[in-house]
Tab-separated table of C-alpha atoms in Angstrom:
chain	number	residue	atom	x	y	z
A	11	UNK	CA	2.608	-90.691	43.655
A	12	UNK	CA	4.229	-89.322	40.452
A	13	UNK	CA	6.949	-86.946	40.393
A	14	UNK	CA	5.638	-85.482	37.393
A	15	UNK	CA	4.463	-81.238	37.102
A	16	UNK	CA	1.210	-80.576	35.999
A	17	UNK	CA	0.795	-79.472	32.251
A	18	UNK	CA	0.568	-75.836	33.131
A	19	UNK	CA	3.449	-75.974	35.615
A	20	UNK	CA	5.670	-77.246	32.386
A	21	UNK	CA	4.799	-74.745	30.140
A	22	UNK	CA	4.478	-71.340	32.036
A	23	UNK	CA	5.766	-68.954	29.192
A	24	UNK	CA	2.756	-70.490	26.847
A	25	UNK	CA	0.347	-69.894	29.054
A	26	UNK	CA	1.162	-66.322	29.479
A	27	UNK	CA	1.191	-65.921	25.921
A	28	UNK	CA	-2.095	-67.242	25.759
A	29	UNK	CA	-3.595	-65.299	28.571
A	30	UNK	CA	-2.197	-62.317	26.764
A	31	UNK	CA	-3.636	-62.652	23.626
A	32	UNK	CA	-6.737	-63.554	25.088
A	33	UNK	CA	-6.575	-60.127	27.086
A	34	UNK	CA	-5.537	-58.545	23.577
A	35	UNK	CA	-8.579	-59.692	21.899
A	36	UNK	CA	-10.913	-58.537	24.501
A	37	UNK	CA	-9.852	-55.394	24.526
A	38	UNK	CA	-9.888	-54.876	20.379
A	39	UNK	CA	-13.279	-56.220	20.554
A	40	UNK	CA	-14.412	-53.344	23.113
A	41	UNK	CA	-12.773	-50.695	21.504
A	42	UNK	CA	-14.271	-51.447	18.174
A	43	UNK	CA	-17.940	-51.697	19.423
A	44	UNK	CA	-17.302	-48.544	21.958
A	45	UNK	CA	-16.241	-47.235	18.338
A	46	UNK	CA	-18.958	-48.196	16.562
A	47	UNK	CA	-21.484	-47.268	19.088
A	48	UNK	CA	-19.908	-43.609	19.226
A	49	UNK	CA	-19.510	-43.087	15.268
A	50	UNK	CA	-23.539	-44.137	15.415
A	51	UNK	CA	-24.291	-41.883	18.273
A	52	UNK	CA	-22.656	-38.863	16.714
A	53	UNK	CA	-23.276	-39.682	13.091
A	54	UNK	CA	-20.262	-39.887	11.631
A	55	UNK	CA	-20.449	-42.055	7.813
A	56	UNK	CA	-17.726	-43.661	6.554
A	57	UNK	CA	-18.963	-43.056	2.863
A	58	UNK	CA	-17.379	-40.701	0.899
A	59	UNK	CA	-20.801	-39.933	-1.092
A	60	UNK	CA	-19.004	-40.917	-4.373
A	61	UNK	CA	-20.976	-44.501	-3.938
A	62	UNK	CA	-24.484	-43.997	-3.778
A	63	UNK	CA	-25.172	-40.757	-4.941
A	64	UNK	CA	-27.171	-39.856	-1.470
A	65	UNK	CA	-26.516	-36.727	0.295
A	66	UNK	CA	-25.262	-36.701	3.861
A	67	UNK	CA	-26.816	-34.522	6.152
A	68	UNK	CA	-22.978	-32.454	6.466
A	69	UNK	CA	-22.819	-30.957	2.465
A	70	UNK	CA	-22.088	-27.454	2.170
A	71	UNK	CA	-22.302	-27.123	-1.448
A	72	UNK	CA	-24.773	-26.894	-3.996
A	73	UNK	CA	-24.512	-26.634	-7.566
A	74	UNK	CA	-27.519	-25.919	-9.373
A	75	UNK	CA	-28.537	-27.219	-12.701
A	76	UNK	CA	-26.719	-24.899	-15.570
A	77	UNK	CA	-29.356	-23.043	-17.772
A	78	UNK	CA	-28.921	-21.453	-21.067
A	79	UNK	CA	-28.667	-17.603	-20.807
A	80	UNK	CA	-28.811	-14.929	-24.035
A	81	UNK	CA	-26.312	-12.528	-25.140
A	82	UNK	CA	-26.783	-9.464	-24.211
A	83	UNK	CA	-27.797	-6.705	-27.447
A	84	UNK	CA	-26.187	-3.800	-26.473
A	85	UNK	CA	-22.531	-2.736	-25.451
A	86	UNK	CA	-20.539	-4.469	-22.675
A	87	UNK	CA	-19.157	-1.481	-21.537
A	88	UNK	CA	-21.157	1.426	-20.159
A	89	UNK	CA	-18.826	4.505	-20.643
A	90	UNK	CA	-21.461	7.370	-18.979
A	91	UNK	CA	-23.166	7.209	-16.468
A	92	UNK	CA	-25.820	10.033	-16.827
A	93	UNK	CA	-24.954	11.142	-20.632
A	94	UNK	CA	-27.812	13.900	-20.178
A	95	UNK	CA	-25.330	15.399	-17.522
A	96	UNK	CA	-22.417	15.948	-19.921
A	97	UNK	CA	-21.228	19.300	-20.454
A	98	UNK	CA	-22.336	21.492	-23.436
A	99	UNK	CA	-19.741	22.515	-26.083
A	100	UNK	CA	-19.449	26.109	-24.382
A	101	UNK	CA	-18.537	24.660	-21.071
A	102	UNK	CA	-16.871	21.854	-22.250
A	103	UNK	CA	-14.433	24.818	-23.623
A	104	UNK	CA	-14.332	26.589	-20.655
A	105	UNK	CA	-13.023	23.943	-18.559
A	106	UNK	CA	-10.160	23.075	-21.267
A	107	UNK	CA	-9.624	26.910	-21.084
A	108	UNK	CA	-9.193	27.088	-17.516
A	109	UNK	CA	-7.427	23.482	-17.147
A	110	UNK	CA	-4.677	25.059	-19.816
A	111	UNK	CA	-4.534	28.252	-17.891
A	112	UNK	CA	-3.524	26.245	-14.876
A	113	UNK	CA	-1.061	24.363	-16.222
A	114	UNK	CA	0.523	27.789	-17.849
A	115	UNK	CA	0.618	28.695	-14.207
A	116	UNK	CA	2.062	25.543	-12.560
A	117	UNK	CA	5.000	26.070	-15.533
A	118	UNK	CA	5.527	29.812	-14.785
A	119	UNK	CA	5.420	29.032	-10.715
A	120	UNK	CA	9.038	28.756	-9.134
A	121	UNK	CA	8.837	26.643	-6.160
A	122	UNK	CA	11.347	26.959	-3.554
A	123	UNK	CA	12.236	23.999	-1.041
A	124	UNK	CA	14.584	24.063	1.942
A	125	UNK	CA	16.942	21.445	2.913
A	126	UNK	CA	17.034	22.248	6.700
A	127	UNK	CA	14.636	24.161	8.941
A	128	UNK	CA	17.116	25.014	11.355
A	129	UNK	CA	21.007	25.449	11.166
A	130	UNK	CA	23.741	27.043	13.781
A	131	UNK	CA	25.185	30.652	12.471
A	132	UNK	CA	27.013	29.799	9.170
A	133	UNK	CA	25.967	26.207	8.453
A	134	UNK	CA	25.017	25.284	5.060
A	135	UNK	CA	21.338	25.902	3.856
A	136	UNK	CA	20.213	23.939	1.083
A	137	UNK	CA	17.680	25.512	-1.385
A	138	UNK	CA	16.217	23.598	-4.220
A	139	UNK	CA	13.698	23.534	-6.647
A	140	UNK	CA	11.150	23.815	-9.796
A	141	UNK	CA	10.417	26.499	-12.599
A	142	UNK	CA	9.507	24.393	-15.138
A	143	UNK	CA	9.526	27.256	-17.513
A	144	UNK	CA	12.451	28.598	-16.790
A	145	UNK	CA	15.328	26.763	-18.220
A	146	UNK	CA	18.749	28.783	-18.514
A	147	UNK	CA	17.280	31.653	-16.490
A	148	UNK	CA	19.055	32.971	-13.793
A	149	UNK	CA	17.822	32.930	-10.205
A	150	UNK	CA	18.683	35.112	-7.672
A	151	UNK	CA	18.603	34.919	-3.924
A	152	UNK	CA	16.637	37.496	-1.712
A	153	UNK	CA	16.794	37.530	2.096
A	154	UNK	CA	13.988	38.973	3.850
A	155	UNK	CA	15.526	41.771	5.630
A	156	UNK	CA	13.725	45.155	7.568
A	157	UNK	CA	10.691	44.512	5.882
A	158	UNK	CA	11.866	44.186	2.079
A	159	UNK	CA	13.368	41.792	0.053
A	160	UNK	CA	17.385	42.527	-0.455
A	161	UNK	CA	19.743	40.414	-2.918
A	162	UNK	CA	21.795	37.592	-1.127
A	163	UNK	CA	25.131	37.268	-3.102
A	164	UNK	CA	24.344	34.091	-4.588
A	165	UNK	CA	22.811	33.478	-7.868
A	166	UNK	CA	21.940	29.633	-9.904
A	167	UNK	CA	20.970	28.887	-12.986
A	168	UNK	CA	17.682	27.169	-13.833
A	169	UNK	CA	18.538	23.659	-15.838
A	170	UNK	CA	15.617	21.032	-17.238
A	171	UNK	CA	13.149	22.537	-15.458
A	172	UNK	CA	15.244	22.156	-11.603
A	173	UNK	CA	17.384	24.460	-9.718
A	174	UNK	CA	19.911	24.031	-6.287
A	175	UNK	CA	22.035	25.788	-4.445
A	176	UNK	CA	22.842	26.580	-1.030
A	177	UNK	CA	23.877	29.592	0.840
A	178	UNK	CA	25.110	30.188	4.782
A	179	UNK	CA	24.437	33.109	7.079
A	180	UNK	CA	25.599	34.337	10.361
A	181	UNK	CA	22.122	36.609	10.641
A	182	UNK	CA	20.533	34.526	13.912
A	183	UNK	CA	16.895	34.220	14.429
A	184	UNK	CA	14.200	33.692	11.885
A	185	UNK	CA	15.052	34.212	8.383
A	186	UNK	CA	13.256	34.235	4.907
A	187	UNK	CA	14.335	33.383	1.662
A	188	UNK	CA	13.052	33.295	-1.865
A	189	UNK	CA	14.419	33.359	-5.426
A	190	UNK	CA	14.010	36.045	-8.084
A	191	UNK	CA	13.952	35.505	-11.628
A	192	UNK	CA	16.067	38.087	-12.555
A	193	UNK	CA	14.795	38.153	-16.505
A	194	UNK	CA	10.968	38.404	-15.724
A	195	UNK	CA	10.786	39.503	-12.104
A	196	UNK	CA	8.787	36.024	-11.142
A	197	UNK	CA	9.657	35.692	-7.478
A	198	UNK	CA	9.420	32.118	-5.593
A	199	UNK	CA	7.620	30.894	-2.451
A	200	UNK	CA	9.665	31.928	0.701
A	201	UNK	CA	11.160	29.459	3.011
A	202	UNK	CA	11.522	29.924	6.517
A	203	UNK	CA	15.069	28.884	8.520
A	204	UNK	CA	15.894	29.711	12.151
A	205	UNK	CA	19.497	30.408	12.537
A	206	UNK	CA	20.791	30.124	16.069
């Protein structure tokens, strides 16, 4: 008998290479039919549709054909609406009339805005605000005391339009002020501060 290994016994690292690759291939080939077989089943295309010009079943998107379309005659722009609804020359008037008058009103109006809504006895109150006609008249302050307005001894003048000041108090409770134009008699909206 002969001492000699069979050829598999003298090569054992080939033959695991080879039964590797083997397994390798196997494998590749059943995952690329199983993937085949599933991109057919669910319909999945590889094409991009730039090819062939067909349409797949998944487009979204469809461009129609362009036509040819006129210019329009008239104006691009429709500026009324209802131009048998506009108002006559008499009302037309009226309403600038009226508009003006309010806006003579708005100038003439002091308004009067406080800084705090409630301060302890003889902190500072902060009162600003607008008389848009009345710049470089002088504004006095009025304190709403036993049913009548009664000067507070602070005056301010009125400068672009705008006005500030501030005054303190050691009156407690609820108290009203206002300012007084002291030329025309105008009088503000009051503000209301509790003192406590």
């Amino acid at each position: 008998m002969s001492d000699r290994p069979t050829p598999t016994g003298e090569r054992p690292v080939l033959a695991g290479l080879l039964a590797l690759t083997a397994v390798a291939v196997v494998v590749g080939l059943l995952a690329g039919v199983t993937m085949l077989m599933g991109t057919k089943i669910l319909g999945i295309s590889g094409a991009d549709g730039s090819g062939s010009g067909e349409a797949s079943s998944g487009e979204t998107l469809f461009l129609p054909e362009p036509e040819k379309t006129e210019r329009p005659d008239g104006p691009l722009i429709t500026l009324d609406v209802d131009p048998t609804q506009a108002p006559s020359g008499d009302e037309a008037d009226e309403k600038a009339a009226e508009k003006k008058k309010k806006k003579a009103a708005a100038r003439d109006k002091i308004t009067l805005n406080a800084g705090q809504t409630s301060v302890s006895a003889m902190q500072r109150i902060d009162l600003t605000g607008t008389y848009p006609a009345g710049s470089g008249a002088i504004l006095q302050v009025q304190r709403f005391e036993g049913g009548s307005w009664a000067d507070f001894p602070v005056t301010v003048s009125v400068s672009n339009g705008v006005f500030g000041t501030y005054v303190m108090t050691g009156q407690s409770g609820e108290t009203r002020f206002r300012m007084l134009d002291t030329d025309s008699g105008k009088a503000s909206n009051f503000v209301t501060v509790t003192i406590s």
